[in-house]
Coordinates of C-alpha atoms and ligand atoms in Angstrom, one line a residue:
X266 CA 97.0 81.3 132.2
X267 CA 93.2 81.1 132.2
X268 CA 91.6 82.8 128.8
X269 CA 88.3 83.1 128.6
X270 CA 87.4 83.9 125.5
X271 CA 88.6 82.3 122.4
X272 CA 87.1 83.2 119.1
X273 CA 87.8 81.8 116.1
X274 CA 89.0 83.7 112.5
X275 CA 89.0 83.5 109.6
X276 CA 92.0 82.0 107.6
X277 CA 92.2 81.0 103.4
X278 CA 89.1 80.3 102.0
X279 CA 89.0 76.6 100.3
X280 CA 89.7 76.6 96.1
X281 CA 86.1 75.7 96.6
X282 CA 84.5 78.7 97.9
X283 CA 86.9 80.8 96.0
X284 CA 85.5 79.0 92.7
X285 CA 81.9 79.4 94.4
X286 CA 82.5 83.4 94.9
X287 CA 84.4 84.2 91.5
X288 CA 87.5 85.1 91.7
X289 CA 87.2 88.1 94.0
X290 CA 86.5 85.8 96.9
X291 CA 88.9 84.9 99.1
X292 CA 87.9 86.5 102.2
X293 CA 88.1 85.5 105.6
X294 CA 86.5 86.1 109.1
X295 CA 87.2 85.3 112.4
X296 CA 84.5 84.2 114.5
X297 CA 85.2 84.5 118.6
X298 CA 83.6 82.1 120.9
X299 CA 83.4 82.4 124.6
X300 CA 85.0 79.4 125.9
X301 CA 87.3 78.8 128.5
X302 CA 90.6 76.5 127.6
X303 CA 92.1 74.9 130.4
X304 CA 96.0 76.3 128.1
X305 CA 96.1 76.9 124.8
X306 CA 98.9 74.7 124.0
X307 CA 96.5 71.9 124.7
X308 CA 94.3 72.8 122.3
X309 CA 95.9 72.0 119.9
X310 CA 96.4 69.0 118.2
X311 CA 99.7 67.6 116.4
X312 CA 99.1 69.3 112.5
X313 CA 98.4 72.1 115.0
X314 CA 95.2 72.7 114.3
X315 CA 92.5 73.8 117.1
X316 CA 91.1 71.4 119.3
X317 CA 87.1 71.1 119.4
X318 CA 85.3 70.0 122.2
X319 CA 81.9 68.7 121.6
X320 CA 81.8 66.0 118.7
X321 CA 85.1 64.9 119.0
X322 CA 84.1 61.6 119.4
X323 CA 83.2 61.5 115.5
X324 CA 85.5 64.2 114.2
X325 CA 88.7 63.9 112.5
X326 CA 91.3 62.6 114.6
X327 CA 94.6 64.0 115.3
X328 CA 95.9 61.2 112.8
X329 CA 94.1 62.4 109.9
X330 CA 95.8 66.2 110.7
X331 CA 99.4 64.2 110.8
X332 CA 98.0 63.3 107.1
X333 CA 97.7 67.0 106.1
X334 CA 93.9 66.9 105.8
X335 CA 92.6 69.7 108.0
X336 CA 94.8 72.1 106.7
X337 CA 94.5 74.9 109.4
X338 CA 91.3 74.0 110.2
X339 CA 89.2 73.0 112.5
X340 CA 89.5 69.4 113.2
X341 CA 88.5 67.2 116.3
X342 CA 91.1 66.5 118.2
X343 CA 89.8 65.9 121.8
X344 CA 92.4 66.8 124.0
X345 CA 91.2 70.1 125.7
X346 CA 87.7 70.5 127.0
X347 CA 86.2 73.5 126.6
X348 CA 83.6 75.0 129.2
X349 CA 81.1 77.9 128.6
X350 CA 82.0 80.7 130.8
X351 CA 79.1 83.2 131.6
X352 CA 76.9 83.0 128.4
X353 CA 78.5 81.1 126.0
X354 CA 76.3 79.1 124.0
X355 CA 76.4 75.7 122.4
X356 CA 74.1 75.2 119.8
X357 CA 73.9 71.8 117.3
X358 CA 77.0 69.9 119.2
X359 CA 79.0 72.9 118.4
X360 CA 80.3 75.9 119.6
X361 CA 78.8 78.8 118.1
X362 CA 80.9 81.7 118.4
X363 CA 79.9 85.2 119.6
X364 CA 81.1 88.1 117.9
X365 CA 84.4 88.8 117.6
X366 CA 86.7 91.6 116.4
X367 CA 88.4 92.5 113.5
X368 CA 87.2 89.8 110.9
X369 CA 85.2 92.7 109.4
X370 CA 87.8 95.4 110.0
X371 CA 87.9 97.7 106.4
X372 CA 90.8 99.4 107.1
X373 CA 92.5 102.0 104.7
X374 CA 95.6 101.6 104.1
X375 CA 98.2 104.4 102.9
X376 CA 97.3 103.7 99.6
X377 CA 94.8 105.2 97.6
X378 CA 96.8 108.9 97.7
X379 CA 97.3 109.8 94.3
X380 CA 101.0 111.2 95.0
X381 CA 103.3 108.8 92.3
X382 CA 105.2 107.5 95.5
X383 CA 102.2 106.8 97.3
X384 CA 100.4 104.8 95.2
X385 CA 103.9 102.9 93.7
X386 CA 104.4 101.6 97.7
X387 CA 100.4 101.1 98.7
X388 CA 101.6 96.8 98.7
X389 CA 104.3 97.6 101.9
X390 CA 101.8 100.0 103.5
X391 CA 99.0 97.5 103.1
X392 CA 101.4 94.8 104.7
X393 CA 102.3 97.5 107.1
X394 CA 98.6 98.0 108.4
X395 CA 98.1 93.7 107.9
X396 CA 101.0 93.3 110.5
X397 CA 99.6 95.8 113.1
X398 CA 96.2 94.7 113.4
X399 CA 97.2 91.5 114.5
X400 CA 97.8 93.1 118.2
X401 CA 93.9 93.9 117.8
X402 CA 93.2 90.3 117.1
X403 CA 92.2 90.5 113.4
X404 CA 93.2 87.5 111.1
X405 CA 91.5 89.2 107.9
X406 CA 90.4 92.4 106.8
X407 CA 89.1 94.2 103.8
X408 CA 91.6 97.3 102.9
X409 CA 89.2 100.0 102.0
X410 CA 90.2 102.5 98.9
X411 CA 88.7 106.0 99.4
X412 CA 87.6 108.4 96.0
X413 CA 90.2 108.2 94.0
X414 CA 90.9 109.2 90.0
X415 CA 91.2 106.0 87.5
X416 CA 94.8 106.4 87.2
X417 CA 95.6 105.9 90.8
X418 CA 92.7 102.6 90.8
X419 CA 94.9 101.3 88.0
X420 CA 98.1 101.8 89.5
X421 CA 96.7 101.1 93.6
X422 CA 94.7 97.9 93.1
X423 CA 96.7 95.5 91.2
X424 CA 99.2 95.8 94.8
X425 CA 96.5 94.6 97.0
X426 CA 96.1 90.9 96.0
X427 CA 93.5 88.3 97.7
X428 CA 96.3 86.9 100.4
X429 CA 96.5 84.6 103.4
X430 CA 97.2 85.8 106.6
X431 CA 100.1 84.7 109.0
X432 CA 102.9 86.0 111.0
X433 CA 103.5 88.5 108.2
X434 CA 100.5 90.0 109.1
X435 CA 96.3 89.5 109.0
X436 CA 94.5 88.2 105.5
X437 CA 93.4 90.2 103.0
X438 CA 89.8 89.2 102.1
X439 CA 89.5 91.4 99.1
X440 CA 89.3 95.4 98.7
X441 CA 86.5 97.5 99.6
X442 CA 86.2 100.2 96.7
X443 CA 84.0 103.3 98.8
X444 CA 83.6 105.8 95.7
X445 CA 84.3 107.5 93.3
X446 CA 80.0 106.6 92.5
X447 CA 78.3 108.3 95.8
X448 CA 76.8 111.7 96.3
X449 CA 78.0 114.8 96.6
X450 CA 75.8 115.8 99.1
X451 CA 77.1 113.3 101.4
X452 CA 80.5 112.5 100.3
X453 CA 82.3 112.9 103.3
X454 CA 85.5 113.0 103.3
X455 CA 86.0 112.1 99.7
X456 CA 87.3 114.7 97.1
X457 CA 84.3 116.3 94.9
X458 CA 86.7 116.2 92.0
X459 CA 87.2 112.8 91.6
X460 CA 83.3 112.0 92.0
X461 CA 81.4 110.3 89.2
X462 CA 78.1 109.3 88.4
X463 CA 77.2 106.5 85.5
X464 CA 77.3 107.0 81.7
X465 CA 75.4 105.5 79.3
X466 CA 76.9 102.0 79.6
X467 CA 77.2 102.1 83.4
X468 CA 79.0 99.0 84.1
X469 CA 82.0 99.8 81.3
X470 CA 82.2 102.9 83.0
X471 CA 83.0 100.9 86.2
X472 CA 85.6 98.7 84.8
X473 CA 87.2 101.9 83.1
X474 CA 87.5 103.1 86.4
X475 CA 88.5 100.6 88.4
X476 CA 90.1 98.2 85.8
X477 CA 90.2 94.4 86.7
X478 CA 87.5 93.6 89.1
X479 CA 89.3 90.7 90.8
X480 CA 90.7 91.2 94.3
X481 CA 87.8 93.5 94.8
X482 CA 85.0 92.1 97.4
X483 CA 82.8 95.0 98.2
X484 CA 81.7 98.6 96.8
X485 CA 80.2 101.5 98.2
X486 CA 77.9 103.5 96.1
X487 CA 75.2 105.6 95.8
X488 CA 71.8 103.9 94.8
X489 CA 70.4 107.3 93.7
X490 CA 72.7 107.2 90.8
X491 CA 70.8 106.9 87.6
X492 CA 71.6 103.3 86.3
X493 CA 72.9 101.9 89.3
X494 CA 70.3 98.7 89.2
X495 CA 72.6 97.6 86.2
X496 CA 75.7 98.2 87.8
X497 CA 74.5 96.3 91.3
X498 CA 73.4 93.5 89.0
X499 CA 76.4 93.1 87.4
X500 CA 78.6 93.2 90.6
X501 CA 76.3 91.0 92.2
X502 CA 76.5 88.5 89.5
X503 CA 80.4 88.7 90.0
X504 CA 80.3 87.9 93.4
X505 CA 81.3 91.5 94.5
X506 CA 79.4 92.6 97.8
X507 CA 77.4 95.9 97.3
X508 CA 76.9 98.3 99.9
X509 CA 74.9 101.8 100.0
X510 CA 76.5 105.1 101.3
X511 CA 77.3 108.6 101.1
X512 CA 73.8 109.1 99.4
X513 CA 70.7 110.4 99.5
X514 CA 68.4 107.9 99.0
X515 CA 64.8 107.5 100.2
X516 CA 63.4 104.4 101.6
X517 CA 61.8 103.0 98.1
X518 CA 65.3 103.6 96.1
X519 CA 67.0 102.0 98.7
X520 CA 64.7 99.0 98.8
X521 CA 65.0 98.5 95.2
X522 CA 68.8 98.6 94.7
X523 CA 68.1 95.5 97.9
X524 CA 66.0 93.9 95.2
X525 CA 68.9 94.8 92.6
X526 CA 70.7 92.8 94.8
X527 CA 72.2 95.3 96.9
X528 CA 73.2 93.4 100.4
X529 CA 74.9 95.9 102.6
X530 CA 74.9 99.6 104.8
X531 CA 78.5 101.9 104.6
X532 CA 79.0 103.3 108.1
X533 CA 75.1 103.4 109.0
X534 CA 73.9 106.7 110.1
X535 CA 77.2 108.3 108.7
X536 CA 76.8 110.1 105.1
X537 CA 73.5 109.5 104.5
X538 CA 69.6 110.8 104.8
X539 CA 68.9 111.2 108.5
X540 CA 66.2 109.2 109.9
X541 CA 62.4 110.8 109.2
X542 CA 59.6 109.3 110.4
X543 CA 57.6 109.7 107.4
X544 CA 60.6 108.5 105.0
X545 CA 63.7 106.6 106.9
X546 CA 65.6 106.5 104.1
X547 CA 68.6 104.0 104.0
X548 CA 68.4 103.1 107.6
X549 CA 64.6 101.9 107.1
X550 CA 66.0 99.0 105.3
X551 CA 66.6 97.9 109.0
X552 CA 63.0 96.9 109.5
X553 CA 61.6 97.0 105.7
X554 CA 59.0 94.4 104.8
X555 CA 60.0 94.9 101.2
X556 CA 62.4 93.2 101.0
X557 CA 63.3 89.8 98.5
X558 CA 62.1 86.7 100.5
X559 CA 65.1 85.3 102.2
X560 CA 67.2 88.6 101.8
X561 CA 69.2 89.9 104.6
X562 CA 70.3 93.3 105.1
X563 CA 73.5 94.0 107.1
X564 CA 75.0 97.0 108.1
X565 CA 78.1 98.4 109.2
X566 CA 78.4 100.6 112.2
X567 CA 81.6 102.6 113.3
X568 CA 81.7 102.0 117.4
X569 CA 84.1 104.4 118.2
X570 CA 82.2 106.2 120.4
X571 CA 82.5 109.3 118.2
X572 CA 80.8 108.1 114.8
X573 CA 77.9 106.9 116.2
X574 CA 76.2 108.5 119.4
X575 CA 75.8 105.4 121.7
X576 CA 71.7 105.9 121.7
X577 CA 72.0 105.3 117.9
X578 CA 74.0 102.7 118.4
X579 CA 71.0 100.8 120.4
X580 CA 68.5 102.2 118.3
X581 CA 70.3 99.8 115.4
X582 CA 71.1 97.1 117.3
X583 CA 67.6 96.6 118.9
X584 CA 66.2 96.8 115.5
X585 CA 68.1 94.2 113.8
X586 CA 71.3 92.9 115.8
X587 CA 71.9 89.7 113.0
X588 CA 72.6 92.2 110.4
X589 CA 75.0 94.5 113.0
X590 CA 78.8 94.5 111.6
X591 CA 81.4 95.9 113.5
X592 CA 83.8 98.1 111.0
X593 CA 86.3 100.5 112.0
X594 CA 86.7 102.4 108.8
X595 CA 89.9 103.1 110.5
X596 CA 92.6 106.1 108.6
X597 CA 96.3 104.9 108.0
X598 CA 96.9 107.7 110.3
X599 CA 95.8 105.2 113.1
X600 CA 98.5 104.6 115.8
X601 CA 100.5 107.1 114.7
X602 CA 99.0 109.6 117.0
X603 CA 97.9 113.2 116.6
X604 CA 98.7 115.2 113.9
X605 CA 98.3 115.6 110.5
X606 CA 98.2 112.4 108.1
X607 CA 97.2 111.5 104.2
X608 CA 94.0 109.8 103.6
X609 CA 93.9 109.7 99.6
X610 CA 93.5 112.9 98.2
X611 CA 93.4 114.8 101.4
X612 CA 95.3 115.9 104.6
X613 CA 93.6 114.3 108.3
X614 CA 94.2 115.7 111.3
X615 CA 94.5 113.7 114.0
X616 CA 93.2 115.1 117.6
X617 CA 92.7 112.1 120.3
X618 CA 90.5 109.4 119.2
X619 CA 89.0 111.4 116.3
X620 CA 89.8 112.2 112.7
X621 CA 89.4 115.3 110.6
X622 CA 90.1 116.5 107.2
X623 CA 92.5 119.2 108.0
X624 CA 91.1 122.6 108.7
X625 CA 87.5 121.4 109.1
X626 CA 84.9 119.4 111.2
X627 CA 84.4 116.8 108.6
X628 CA 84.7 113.6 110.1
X629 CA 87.4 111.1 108.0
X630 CA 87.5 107.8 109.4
X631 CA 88.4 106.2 112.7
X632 CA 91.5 105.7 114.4
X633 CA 89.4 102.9 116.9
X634 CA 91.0 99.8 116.2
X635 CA 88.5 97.0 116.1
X636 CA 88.5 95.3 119.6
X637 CA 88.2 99.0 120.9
X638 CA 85.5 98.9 119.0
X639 CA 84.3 95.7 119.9
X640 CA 84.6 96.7 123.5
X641 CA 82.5 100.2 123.2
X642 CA 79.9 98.6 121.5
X643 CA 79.8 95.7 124.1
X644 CA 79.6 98.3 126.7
X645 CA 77.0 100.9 124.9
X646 CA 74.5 98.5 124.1
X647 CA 74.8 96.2 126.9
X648 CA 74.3 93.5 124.7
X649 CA 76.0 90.1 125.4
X650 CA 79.9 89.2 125.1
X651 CA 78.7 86.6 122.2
X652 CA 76.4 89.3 120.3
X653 CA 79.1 91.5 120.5
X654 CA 81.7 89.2 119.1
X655 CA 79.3 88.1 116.5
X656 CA 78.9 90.9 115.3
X657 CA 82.6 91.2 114.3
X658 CA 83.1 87.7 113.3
X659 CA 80.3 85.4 112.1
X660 CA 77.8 88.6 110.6
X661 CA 80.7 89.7 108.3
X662 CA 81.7 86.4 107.3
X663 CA 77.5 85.9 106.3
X664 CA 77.5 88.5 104.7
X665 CA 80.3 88.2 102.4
X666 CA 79.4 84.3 102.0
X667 CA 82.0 82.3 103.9
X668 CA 80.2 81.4 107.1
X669 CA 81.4 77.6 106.6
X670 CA 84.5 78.5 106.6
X671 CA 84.9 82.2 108.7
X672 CA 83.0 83.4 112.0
X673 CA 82.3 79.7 113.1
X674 CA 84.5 77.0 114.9
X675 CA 82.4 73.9 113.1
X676 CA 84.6 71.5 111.9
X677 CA 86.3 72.0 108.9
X678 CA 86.3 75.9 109.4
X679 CA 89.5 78.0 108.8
X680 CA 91.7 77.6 112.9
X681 CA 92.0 81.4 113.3
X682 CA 91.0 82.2 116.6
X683 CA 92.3 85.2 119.3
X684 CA 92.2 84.8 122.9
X685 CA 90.7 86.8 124.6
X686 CA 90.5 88.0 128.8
X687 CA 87.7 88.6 130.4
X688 CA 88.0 92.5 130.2
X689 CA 88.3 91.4 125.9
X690 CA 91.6 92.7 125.4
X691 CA 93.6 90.4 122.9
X692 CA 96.3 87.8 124.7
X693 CA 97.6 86.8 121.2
X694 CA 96.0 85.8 117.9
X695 CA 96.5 83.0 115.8
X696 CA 96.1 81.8 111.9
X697 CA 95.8 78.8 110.7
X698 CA 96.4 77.1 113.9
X699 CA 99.6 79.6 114.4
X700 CA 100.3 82.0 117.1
X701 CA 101.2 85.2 114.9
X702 CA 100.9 87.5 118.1
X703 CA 101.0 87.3 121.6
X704 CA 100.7 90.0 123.9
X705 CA 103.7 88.6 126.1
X706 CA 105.7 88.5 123.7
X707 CA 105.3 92.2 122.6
X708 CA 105.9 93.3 125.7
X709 CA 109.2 91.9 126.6
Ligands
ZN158 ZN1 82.6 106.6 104.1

């Protein structure tokens, strides 16, 4: 079997980088690289660890695996050689990987619905959603909470711990928190009721609503929001990625929640001030020159081809393609075809590819899974098979801090890796060095 694309995940962070990020970290990414393995079993060496081409000659040696010290990582065993099909780049004797698929997924799971037996069972429909999006090739992913009251964050999070992947299903990096803090104006699909802005002590209001902070990686909110500097500065300080959506900023309060240490763009385009010549708003932040020195604004984009109209989708990409993640902000209600579905608070209704809360045009989320996504964007931008793996492996791993160890194949970095075929469906997907999917296998 000839595979031609291999990119590699994200697996367990190290105790070090989790002791780096604070104790929310713990995320992972996969980063694909086009290469072209002459058979997979090969490329591994005996601790079953992946294989490395260039540099072997001074990297670890399959002995030092025997010994336990790679760990499911990348080591340098020398036994496969890996050529550069089409564009594949090598860059610094190693193989830099080109975008890849779900690393970055933020799925939601059947979780955040308030309903008592919902939110006592979100930890099996979190594992649920972990062990299906292992057939799209992600290792890791960020479940992603909707709007919810306090009681159901209290009752919800605590089920969603930090957890390595395997053939139980892909990672979990963290939780994405996207409300209850965003604006009415733009709040989607979120319920109004449960919406809130910040009181006088803004970040105690956060905790009260949330509760323990821990397993949490990223949060969505609204920049607009009077006191929100303090709140970004404290979850910045905590390691917790923050991300602006579902508001109505301008340009200048959107640059200054950046300087507040803001990092991140929910769903760009989607629930938030179109772009205006004369004030951009959130998507100016693409090509602002006020930015902190250094600081680097990613985004997310939803390439479903129903989200994001594919001219958009250029327009963003052209502008800044290093800050370009691939999310799917993809419903529960994904793969379970159409009909109607619970997303929190609300009812979806599920009609082909698209998702709407029931009885209205409101779009709710994607049912794309991520290399569907990976594949439209390839195809609407016409960008290369690396940028377009990239952007759904090593960009979310730099943005949430773990590009030594997610979104690259440099030695040392976590072996999870999904073949690929030339069209970029997934052939099977492994963690840690381990094949926890094949597409063989699931169709016999
Ligand atoms: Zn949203």
């Amino acid at each position: 079997m000839r595979l031609s694309q291999l990119r590699v995940t994200w697996v367990r962070p190290s105790s070090a980088a989790r002791s780096r990020r604070g104790a929310a970290s713990g995320l992972g990414l996969r980063a694909p690289f086009a290469a072209r393995s002459a058979g997979l079993g090969g490329s591994r060496c005996a601790a079953g660890r992946t294989g490395h081409g260039p540099r072997c000659s001074s990297s670890p040696t399959a002995a030092s695996c025997e010994a336990g010290r790679c760990s499911g990582r990348i080591c340098g065993c020398a036994k496969v050689a890996f050529w550069t099909p089409r564009s594949c780049s090598l860059r610094s004797g190693e193989w830099q990987m080109s975008g890849g698929t779900a690393g970055a997924a933020f799925w939601r799971p059947a979780s955040s619905t308030c309903r008592s037996t919902a939110t006592e069972d979100v930890g099996s429909g979190v594992a649920l959603v972990a062990q299906r999006i292992l057939s799209h090739g992600v290792t890791s992913f960020c479940p992603t909470l909707v709007t919810s009251p306090p009681e159901v964050y209290h009752k919800v999070l605590p089920q969603i711990p930090v957890k390595s992947g395997g053939p139980h299903g892909a990672g979990v990096l963290g939780v994405h928190l996207e409300g209850p803090f965003i604006s009415r104006e733009k709040r989607g699909a979120h319920p109004e009721t449960h919406l809130r802005s910040f009181e006088t002590n803004a970040f105690h209001d956060v905790l009260a609503t949330y509760g323990p902070l821990d397993n949490v990686r990223i949060v969505t909110l609204a920049p607009e929001l009077g006191r929100s500097h303090e709140v970004i500065q404290a979850l910045t300080a905590r390691g917790i990625c923050v991300s602006l959506g579902h508001s109505v900023a301008d340009l200048q309060a959107a640059e200054e929640a950046v300087q507040s240490g803001a990092t991140f763009i929910t769903h760009l385009f989607n629930a938030m001030l179109p772009f205006h010549h004369r004030d951009p708003g959130i998507v100016g932040l693409l090509t602002s020159d006020r930015l902190p020195p250094g600081r680097h604004i990613f985004y997310g984009m939803i390439a479903d081809g129903t989200h994001t109209n594919p001219a958009a989708l250029r327009i963003a990409h052209r502008a800044h393609p290093q800050g370009l993640v691939l999310v799917t902000d993809a419903v529960p209600a994904l793969g379970l075809g159409n009909g109607r579905h619970t997303l929190g608070q609300q009812e979806v209704e599920v009609d082909g590819l698209t998702a709407y809360v029931a009885g209205t045009k409101t779009l709710s989320g994607s049912i794309a899974p991520m290399d569907v996504c990976v594949r439209h964007f390839l195809q609407a931008t016409g960008c290369s098979v690396e940028l377009a793996l990239e952007a759904a492996s090593l960009h979310p791993a730099q943005l949430l801090g773990l590009e030594k160890r997610k979104g690259t194949l440099d030695f040392g970095a976590d072996a999870d890796f999904v073949m690929l075929d030339d069209s970029l469906h997934v052939r099977a997907t492994y963690i840690s060095g381990e094949l926890v999917w094949q597409a063989e296998a699931a169709r016999q």
